[in-house]
Coordinates of C-alpha atoms and ligand atoms in Angstrom, one line a residue:
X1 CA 41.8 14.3 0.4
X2 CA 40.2 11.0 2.0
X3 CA 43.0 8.9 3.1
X4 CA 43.5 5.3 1.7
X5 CA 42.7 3.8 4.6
X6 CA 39.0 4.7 4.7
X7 CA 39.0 3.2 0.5
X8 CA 39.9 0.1 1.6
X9 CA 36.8 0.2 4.1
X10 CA 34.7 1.5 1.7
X11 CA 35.8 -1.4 -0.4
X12 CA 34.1 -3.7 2.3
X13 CA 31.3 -1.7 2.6
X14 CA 30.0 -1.9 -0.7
X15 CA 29.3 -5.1 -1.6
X16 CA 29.4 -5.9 -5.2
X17 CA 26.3 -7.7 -6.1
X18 CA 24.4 -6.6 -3.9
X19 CA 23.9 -2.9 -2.7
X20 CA 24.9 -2.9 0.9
X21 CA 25.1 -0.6 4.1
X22 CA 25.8 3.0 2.9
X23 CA 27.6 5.8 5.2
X24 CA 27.8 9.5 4.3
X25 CA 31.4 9.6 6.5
X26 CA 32.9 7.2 3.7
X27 CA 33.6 7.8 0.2
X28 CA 32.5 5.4 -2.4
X29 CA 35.3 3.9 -4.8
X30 CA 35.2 6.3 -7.1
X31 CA 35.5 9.1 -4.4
X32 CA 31.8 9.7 -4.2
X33 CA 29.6 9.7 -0.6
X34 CA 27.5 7.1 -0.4
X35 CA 23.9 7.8 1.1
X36 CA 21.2 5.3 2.0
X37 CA 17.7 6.2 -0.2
X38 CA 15.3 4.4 1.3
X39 CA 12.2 3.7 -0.3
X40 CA 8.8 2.4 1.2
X41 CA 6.7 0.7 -0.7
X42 CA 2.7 0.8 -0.1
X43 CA 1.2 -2.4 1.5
X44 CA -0.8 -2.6 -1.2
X45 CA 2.5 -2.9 -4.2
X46 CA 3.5 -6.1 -5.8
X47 CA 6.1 -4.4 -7.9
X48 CA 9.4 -5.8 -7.7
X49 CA 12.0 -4.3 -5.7
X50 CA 14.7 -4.3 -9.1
X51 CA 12.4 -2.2 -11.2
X52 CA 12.0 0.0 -8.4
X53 CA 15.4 0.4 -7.0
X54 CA 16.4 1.3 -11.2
X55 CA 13.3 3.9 -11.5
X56 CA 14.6 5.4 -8.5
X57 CA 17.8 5.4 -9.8
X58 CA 17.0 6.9 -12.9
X59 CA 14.5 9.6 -10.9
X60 CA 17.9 10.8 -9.3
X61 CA 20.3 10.9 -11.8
X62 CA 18.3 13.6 -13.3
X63 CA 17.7 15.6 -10.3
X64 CA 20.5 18.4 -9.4
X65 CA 19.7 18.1 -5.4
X66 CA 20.7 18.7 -1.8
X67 CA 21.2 15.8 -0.2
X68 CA 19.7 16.1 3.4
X69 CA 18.3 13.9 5.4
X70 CA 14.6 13.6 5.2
X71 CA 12.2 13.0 2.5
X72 CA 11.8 13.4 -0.7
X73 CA 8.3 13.8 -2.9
X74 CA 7.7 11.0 -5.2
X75 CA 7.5 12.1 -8.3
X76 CA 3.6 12.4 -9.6
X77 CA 4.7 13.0 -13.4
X78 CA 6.3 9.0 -12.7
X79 CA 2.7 6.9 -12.8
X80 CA 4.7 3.8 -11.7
X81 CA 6.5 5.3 -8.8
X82 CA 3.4 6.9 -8.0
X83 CA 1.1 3.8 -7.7
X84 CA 4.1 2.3 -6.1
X85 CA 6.1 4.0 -3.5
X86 CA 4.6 5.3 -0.5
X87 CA 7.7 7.3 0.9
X88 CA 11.1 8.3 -0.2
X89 CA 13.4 9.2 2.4
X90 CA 17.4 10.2 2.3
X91 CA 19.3 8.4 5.6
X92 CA 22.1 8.8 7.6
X93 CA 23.8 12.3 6.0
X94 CA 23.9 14.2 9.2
X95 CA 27.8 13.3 10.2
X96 CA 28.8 14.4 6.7
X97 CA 26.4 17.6 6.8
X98 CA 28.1 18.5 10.6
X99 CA 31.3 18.2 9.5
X100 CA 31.4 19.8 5.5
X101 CA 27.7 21.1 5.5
X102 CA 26.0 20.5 2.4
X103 CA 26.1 17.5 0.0
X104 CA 25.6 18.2 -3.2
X105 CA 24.1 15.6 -5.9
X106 CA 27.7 15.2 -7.7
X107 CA 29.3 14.0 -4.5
X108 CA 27.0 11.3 -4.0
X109 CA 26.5 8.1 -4.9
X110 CA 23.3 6.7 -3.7
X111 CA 22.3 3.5 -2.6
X112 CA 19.0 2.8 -2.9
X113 CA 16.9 0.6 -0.6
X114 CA 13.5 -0.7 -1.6
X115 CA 11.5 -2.5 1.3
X116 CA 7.5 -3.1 2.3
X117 CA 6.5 -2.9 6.0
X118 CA 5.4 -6.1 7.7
X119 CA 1.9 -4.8 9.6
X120 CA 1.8 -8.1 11.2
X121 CA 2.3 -7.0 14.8
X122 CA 4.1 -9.0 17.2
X123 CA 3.7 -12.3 17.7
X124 CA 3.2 -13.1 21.1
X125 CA 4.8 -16.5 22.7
X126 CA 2.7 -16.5 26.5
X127 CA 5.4 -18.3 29.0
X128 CA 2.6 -20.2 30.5
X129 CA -0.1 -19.3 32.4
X130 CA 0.2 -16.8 35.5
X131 CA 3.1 -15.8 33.8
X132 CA 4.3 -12.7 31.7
X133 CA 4.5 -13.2 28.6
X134 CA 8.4 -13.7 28.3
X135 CA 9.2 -12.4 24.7
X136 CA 7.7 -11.0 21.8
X137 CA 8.6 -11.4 18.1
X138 CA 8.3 -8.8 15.1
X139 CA 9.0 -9.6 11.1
X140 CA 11.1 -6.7 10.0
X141 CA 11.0 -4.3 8.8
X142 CA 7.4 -3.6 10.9
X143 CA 5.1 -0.9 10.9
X144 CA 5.5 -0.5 15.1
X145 CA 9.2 1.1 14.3
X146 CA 8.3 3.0 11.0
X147 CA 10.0 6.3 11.7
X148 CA 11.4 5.1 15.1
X149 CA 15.2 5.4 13.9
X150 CA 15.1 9.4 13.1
X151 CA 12.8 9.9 16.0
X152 CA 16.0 9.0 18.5
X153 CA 18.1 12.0 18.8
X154 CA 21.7 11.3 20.0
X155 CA 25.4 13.3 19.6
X156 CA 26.4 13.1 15.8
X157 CA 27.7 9.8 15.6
X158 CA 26.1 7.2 17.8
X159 CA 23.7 6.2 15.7
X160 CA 26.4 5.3 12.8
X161 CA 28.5 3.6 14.8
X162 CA 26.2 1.3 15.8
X163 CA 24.9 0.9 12.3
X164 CA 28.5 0.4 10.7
X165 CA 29.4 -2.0 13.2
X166 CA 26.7 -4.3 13.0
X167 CA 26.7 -4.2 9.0
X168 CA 30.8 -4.9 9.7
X169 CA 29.9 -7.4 11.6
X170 CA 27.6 -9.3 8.9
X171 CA 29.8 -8.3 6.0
X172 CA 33.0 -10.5 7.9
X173 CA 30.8 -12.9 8.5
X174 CA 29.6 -13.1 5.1
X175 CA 32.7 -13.0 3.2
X176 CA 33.9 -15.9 5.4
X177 CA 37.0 -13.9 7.4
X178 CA 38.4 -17.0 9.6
X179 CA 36.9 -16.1 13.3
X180 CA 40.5 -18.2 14.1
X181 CA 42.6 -15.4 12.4
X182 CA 40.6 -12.1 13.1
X183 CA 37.8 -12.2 15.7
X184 CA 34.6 -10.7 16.0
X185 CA 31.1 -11.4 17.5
X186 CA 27.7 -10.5 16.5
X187 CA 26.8 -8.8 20.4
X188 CA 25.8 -5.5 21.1
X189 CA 25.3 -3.6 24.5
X190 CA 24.3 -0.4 25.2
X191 CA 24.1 0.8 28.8
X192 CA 23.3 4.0 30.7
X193 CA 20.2 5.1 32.9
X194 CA 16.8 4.3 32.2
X195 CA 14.6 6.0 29.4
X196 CA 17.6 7.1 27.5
X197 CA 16.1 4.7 24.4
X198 CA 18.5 2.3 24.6
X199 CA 15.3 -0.3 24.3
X200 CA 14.2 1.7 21.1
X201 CA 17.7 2.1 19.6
X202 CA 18.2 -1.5 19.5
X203 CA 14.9 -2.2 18.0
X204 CA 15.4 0.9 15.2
X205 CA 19.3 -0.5 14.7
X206 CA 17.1 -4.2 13.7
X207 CA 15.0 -2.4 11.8
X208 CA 17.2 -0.3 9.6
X209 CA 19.6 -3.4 9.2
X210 CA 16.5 -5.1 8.4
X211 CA 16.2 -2.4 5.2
X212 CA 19.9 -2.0 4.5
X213 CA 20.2 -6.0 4.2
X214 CA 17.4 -6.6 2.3
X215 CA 18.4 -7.8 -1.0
X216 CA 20.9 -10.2 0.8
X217 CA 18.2 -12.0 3.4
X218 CA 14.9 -12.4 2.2
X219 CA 13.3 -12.8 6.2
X220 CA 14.4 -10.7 9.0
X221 CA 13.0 -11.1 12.2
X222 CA 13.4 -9.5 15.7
X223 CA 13.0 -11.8 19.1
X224 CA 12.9 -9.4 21.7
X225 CA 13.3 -11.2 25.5
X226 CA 12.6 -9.6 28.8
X227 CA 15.4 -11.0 31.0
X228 CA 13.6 -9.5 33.9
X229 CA 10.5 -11.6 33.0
X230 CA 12.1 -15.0 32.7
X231 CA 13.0 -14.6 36.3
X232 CA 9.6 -13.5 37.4
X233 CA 8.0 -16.3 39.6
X234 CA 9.6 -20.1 38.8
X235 CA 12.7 -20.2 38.0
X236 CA 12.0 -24.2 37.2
X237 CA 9.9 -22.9 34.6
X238 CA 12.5 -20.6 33.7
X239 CA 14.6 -22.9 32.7
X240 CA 12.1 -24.1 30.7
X241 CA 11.3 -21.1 28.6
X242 CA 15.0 -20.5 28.2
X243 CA 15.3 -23.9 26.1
X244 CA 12.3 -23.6 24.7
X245 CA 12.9 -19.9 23.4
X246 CA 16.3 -21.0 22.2
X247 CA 15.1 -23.6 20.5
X248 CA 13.1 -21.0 18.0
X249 CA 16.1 -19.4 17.5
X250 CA 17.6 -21.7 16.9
X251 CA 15.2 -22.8 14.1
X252 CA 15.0 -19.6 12.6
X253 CA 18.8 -19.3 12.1
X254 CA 19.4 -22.4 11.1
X255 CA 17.5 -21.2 7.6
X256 CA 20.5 -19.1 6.1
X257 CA 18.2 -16.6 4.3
X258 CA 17.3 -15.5 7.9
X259 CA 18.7 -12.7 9.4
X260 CA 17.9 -12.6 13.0
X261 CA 18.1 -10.3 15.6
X262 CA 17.9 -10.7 20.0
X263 CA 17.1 -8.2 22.1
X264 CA 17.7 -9.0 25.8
X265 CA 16.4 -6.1 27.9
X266 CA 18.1 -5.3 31.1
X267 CA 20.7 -8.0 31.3
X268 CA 21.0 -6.7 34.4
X269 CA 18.7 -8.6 35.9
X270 CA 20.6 -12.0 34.5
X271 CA 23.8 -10.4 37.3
X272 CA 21.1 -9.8 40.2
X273 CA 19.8 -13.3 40.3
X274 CA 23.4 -15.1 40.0
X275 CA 24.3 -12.6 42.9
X276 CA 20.8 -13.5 44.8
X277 CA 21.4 -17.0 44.6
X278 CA 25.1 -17.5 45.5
X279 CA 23.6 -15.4 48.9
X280 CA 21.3 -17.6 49.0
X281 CA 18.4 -15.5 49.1
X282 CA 17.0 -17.5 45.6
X283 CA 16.7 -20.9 44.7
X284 CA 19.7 -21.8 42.8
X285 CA 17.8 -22.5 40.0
X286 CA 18.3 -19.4 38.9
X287 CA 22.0 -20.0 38.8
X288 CA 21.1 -22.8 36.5
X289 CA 18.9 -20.6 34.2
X290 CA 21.4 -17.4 33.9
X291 CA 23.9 -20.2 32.6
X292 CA 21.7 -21.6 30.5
X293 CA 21.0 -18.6 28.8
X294 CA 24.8 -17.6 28.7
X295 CA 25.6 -20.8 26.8
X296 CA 22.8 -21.1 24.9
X297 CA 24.1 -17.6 23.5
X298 CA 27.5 -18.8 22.8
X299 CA 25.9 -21.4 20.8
X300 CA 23.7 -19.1 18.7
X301 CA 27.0 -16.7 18.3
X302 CA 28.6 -19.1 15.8
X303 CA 26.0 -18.6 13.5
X304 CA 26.4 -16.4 10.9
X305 CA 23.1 -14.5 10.4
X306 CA 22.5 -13.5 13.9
X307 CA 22.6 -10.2 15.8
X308 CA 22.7 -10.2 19.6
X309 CA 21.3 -6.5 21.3
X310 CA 21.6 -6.5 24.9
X311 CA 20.4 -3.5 27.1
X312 CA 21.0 -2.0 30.4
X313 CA 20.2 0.4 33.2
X314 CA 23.0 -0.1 34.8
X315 CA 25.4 2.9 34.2
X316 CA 28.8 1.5 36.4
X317 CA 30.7 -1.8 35.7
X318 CA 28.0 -4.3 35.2
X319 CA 29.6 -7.5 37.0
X320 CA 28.5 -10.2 34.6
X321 CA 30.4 -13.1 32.7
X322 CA 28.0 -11.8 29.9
X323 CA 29.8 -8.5 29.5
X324 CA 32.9 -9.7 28.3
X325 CA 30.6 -11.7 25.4
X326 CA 29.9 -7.6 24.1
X327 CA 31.8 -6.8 21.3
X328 CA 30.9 -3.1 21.4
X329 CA 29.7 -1.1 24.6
X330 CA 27.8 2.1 23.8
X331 CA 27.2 4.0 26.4
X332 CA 24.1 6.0 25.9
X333 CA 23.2 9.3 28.2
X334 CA 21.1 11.4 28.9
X335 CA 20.2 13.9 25.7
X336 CA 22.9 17.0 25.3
X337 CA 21.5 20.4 24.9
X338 CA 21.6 20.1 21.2
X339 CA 19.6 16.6 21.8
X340 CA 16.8 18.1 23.8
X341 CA 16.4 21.2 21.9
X342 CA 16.0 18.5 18.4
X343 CA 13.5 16.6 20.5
X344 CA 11.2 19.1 21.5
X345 CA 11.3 20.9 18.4
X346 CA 10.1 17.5 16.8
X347 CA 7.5 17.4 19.5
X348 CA 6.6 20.5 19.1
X349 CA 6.2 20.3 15.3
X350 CA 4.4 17.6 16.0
X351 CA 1.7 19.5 17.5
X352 CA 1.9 22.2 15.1
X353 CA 0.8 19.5 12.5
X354 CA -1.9 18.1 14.3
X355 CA -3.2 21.3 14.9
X356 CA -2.8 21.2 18.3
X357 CA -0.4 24.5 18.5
X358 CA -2.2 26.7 15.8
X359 CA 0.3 28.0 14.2
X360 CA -1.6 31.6 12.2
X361 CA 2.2 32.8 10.6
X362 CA 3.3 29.2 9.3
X363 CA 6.4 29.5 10.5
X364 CA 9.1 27.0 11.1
X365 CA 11.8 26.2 13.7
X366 CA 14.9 26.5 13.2
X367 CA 17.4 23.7 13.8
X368 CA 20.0 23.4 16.3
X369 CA 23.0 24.6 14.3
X370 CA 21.0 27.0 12.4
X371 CA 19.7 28.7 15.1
X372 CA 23.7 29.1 16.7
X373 CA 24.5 30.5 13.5
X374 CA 21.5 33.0 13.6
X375 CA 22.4 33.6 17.8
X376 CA 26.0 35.1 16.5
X377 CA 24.8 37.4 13.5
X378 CA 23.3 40.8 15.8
X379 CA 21.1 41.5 12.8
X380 CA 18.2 39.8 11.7
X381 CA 15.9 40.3 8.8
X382 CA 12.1 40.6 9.9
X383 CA 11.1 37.6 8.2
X384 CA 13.5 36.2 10.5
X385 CA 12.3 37.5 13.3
X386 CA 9.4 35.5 14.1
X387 CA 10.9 32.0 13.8
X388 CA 14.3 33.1 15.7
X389 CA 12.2 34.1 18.8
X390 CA 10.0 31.2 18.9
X391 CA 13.3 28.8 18.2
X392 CA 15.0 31.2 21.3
X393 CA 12.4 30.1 23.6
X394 CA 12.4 26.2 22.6
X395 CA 15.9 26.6 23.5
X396 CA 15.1 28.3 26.9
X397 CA 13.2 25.1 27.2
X398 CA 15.5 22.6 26.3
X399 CA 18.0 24.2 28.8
X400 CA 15.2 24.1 31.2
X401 CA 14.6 20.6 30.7
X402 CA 18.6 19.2 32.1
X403 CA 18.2 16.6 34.1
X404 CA 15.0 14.8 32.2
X405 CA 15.5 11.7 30.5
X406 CA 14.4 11.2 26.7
X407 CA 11.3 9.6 27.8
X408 CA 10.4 12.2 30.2
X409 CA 11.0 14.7 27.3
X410 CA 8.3 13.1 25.2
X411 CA 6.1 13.5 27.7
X412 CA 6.5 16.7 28.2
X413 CA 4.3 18.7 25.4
X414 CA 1.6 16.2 26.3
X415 CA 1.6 17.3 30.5
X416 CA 2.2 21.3 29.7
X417 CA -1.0 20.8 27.6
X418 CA -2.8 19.5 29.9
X419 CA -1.8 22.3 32.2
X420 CA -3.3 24.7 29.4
X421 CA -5.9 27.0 31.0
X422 CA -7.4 27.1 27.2
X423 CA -6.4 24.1 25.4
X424 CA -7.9 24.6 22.1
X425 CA -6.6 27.6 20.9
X426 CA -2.6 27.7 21.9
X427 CA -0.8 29.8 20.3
X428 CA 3.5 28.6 20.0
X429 CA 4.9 30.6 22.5
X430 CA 2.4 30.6 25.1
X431 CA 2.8 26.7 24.6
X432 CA 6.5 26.8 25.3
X433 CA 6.0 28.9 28.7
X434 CA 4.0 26.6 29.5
X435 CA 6.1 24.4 28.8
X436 CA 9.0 25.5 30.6
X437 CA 6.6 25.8 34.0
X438 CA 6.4 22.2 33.5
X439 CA 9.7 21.3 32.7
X440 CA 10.9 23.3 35.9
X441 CA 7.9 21.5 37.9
X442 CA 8.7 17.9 37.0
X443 CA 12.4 18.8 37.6
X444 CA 11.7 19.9 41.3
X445 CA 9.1 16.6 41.4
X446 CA 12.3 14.4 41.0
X447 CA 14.3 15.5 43.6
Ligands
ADP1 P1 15.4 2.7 27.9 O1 15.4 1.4 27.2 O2 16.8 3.4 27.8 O3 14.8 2.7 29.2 P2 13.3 3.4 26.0 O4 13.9 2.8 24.7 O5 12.3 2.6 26.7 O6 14.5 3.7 27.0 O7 12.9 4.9 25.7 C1 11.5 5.3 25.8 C2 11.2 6.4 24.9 O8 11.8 7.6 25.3 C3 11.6 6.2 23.4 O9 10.7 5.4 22.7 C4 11.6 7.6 22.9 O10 10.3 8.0 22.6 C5 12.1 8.4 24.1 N1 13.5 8.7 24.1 C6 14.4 8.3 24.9 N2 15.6 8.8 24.6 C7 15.5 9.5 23.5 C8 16.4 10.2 22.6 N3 17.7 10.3 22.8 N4 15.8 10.9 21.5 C9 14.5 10.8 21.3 N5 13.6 10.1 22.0 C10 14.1 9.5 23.1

């Protein structure tokens, strides 16, 4: 049934020695879908990540699951899982479950990915001294974006894309494929109106690659740079920071165990000051540092083990020599129906958990796709009942809710709250009236 052409790209994808980037869309070799198993490990484990990856092996060869994405109990009759492994979680099966529904434990080959979180924090570098600080710098993968990859809810699709391009990316470049012959570059862009989470997907895509890679770079770390900042108050010093940030980067790359990633926010800004100084409302300095940025990028580009995120707010042709540098261009929007509807319902369970929304049945919300399915059979059982009106209302809200970005979304549950006339007792669906009030209030606030 899979056509040859998608073997040979699984053949790329999984790297012999080492187990690499998995995706539920591709069959494995011997026909089999390969999902990512990520395990954390506590802070507190020295266990190595081999004797890990095989107990986990071993723990689901004998299990006859599902395989949905989401996690999975770690076994307490297993003592050294169980001193071990905080969290085991099943990735990146939701474009396979859309598309054939379930996944059943003889289609799958997993691929098992053992990591620890750094709880460093970031590392601040302060760009002198009435300045903003003008970037910040994470060891991955890091505690801050724990959880920060399933949090973002795009169409079915998005998410992989990115991720199978940027492991493509570091696969060529590992195996050597002449840049002569076939090209590529390491430089990612995503685009589209503010608070769509292009910031956060870029920081999640580092931090699962940061996972998926880890057997094959022993350091990953994240630079992020706010282009807006480096043009805050002199460009002189601008140009400084630029060479001097560069420089880092340059010495973390040049060790080849390094894997590391650049995220320059709003790029945009890198176009505005070109276009401010050729009217000569800027010092052309800042000609001088936009350039300098741009070649300083085409210099880290040959390097193997580095990944390039930009982002932008920008939504129509950003005019910017920069562009053209972008090997992919993902536009992101604002969230679909289906998007919203996911988003509030992971608020919303969010509060249920916290006890914030007392929830006296226990029940649970239905998913998007479950709760269409329900919506076209007329009868309902009355267990059924109960969940399948609440899930009806989140969906009145999410369709109440077009027009509000991601971030506003998050925010939501937090402002209807505070619009409670009781907040501590709140029972589901009085929440999500409320909620729709204020979805319909912030709404008419924006025009
Ligand atoms: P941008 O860089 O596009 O302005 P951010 O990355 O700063 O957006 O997004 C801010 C926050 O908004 C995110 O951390 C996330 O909590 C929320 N958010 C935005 N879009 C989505 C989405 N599609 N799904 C889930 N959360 C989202």
């Amino acid at each position: 049934q899979h056509a040859s052409g998608s073997r040979e790209l699984c053949k790329l994808e999984g790297v012999a020695d080492h187990p690499g980037p998995s995706s539920p869309s591709m069959p494995a070799a011997d026909d089999k879908v390969l999902v990512s198993v990520e395990v954390c490990l506590k802070p507190s484990s020295t266990a190595r990540a081999e004797d890990i990856r095989a107990a986990i092996e071993r723990m689901l060869e004998q299990r006859s699951m599902t395989y949905v994405n989401g996690p999975i109990p770690v076994p307490v009759d297993d003592s050294f899982l169980f001193e071990n492994v905080k969290r085991i979680r099943i990735c990146d099966t939701d474009e396979w479950v859309e598309n054939h529904r379930v996944l059943l434990f003889w289609q799958v080959r997993p691929v098992v990915h053992v990591y620890q979180l750094s709880e460093e924090g970031p590392g601040e570098e302060p760009s002198g001294d009435d300045m903003l600080s003008s970037f910040n710098e994470w060891i991955l993968p890091a505690k801050e974006f724990d959880g920060l990859w399933e949090s973002l809810v795009y169409e079915v699709g998005l998410k992989q894309r990115l991720l199978r391009y940027a492991a493509s990316a570091l696969l060529f470049t590992e195996r050597g494929v002449d840049p002569c012959l076939v090209s590529w570059n390491r430089i990612i862009l995503l685009h589209g109106p503010p608070g769509t989470g292009k910031t956060s997907l870029c920081k999640a895509l580092a931090q699962k690659l940061s996972i998926h890679f880890k057997s094959r770079y022993s350091w990953c770390q994240l630079v992020e740079v706010n282009a807006h900042s480096l043009f805050s108050k002199w460009f002189s010093e601008s140009g400084k920071l630029v060479a001097k940030l560069f420089q880092k980067i340059q010495e973390m790359v040049e060790e080849e165990n390094n894997l590391v990633f650049v995220l320059i926010d709003e790029v945009e800004s890198l176009a505005a000051a070109r276009h401010a100084a050729l009217s000569g409302s800027e010092p052309s300095d800042s000609i001088r540092v936009v350039n300098a940025l741009l070649t300083q990028m085409d210099r880290l580009k040959s390097w193997p083990n580095v990944i390039i995120l930009t982002t932008s707010n920008i939504t129509t042709a950003i005019d910017i020599a920069f562009v053209d540098r972008a090997d992919i261009k993902a536009y992101v929007g604002p969230p679909t129906l289906q998007a919203r509807y996911e988003i509030l319902r992971s608020c919303l369970q969010e509060l249920l958990r916290a006890g914030i929304v007392t929830n006296y049945h226990d029940v649970s919300l239905l998913n998007y796709s479950s709760l269409k399915e329900t919506m076209h059979t007329s009868e309902t059982a009355g267990e059924l009942e109960r969940p399948l009106h609440l899930s009806r209302l989140l969906l009145e809200a999410a369709n109440a809710c077009q027009g509000l970005s991601g971030r506003a979304l998050r925010k939501l549950p937090f402002l209807a709250h505070s619009a409670l006339t009781n907040p501590y007792t709140c029972e589901p669906s009085r929440f999500l009236h409320t909620l729709i009030e204020t979805a319909r209030r912030e709404l008419s606030e924006q025009k």
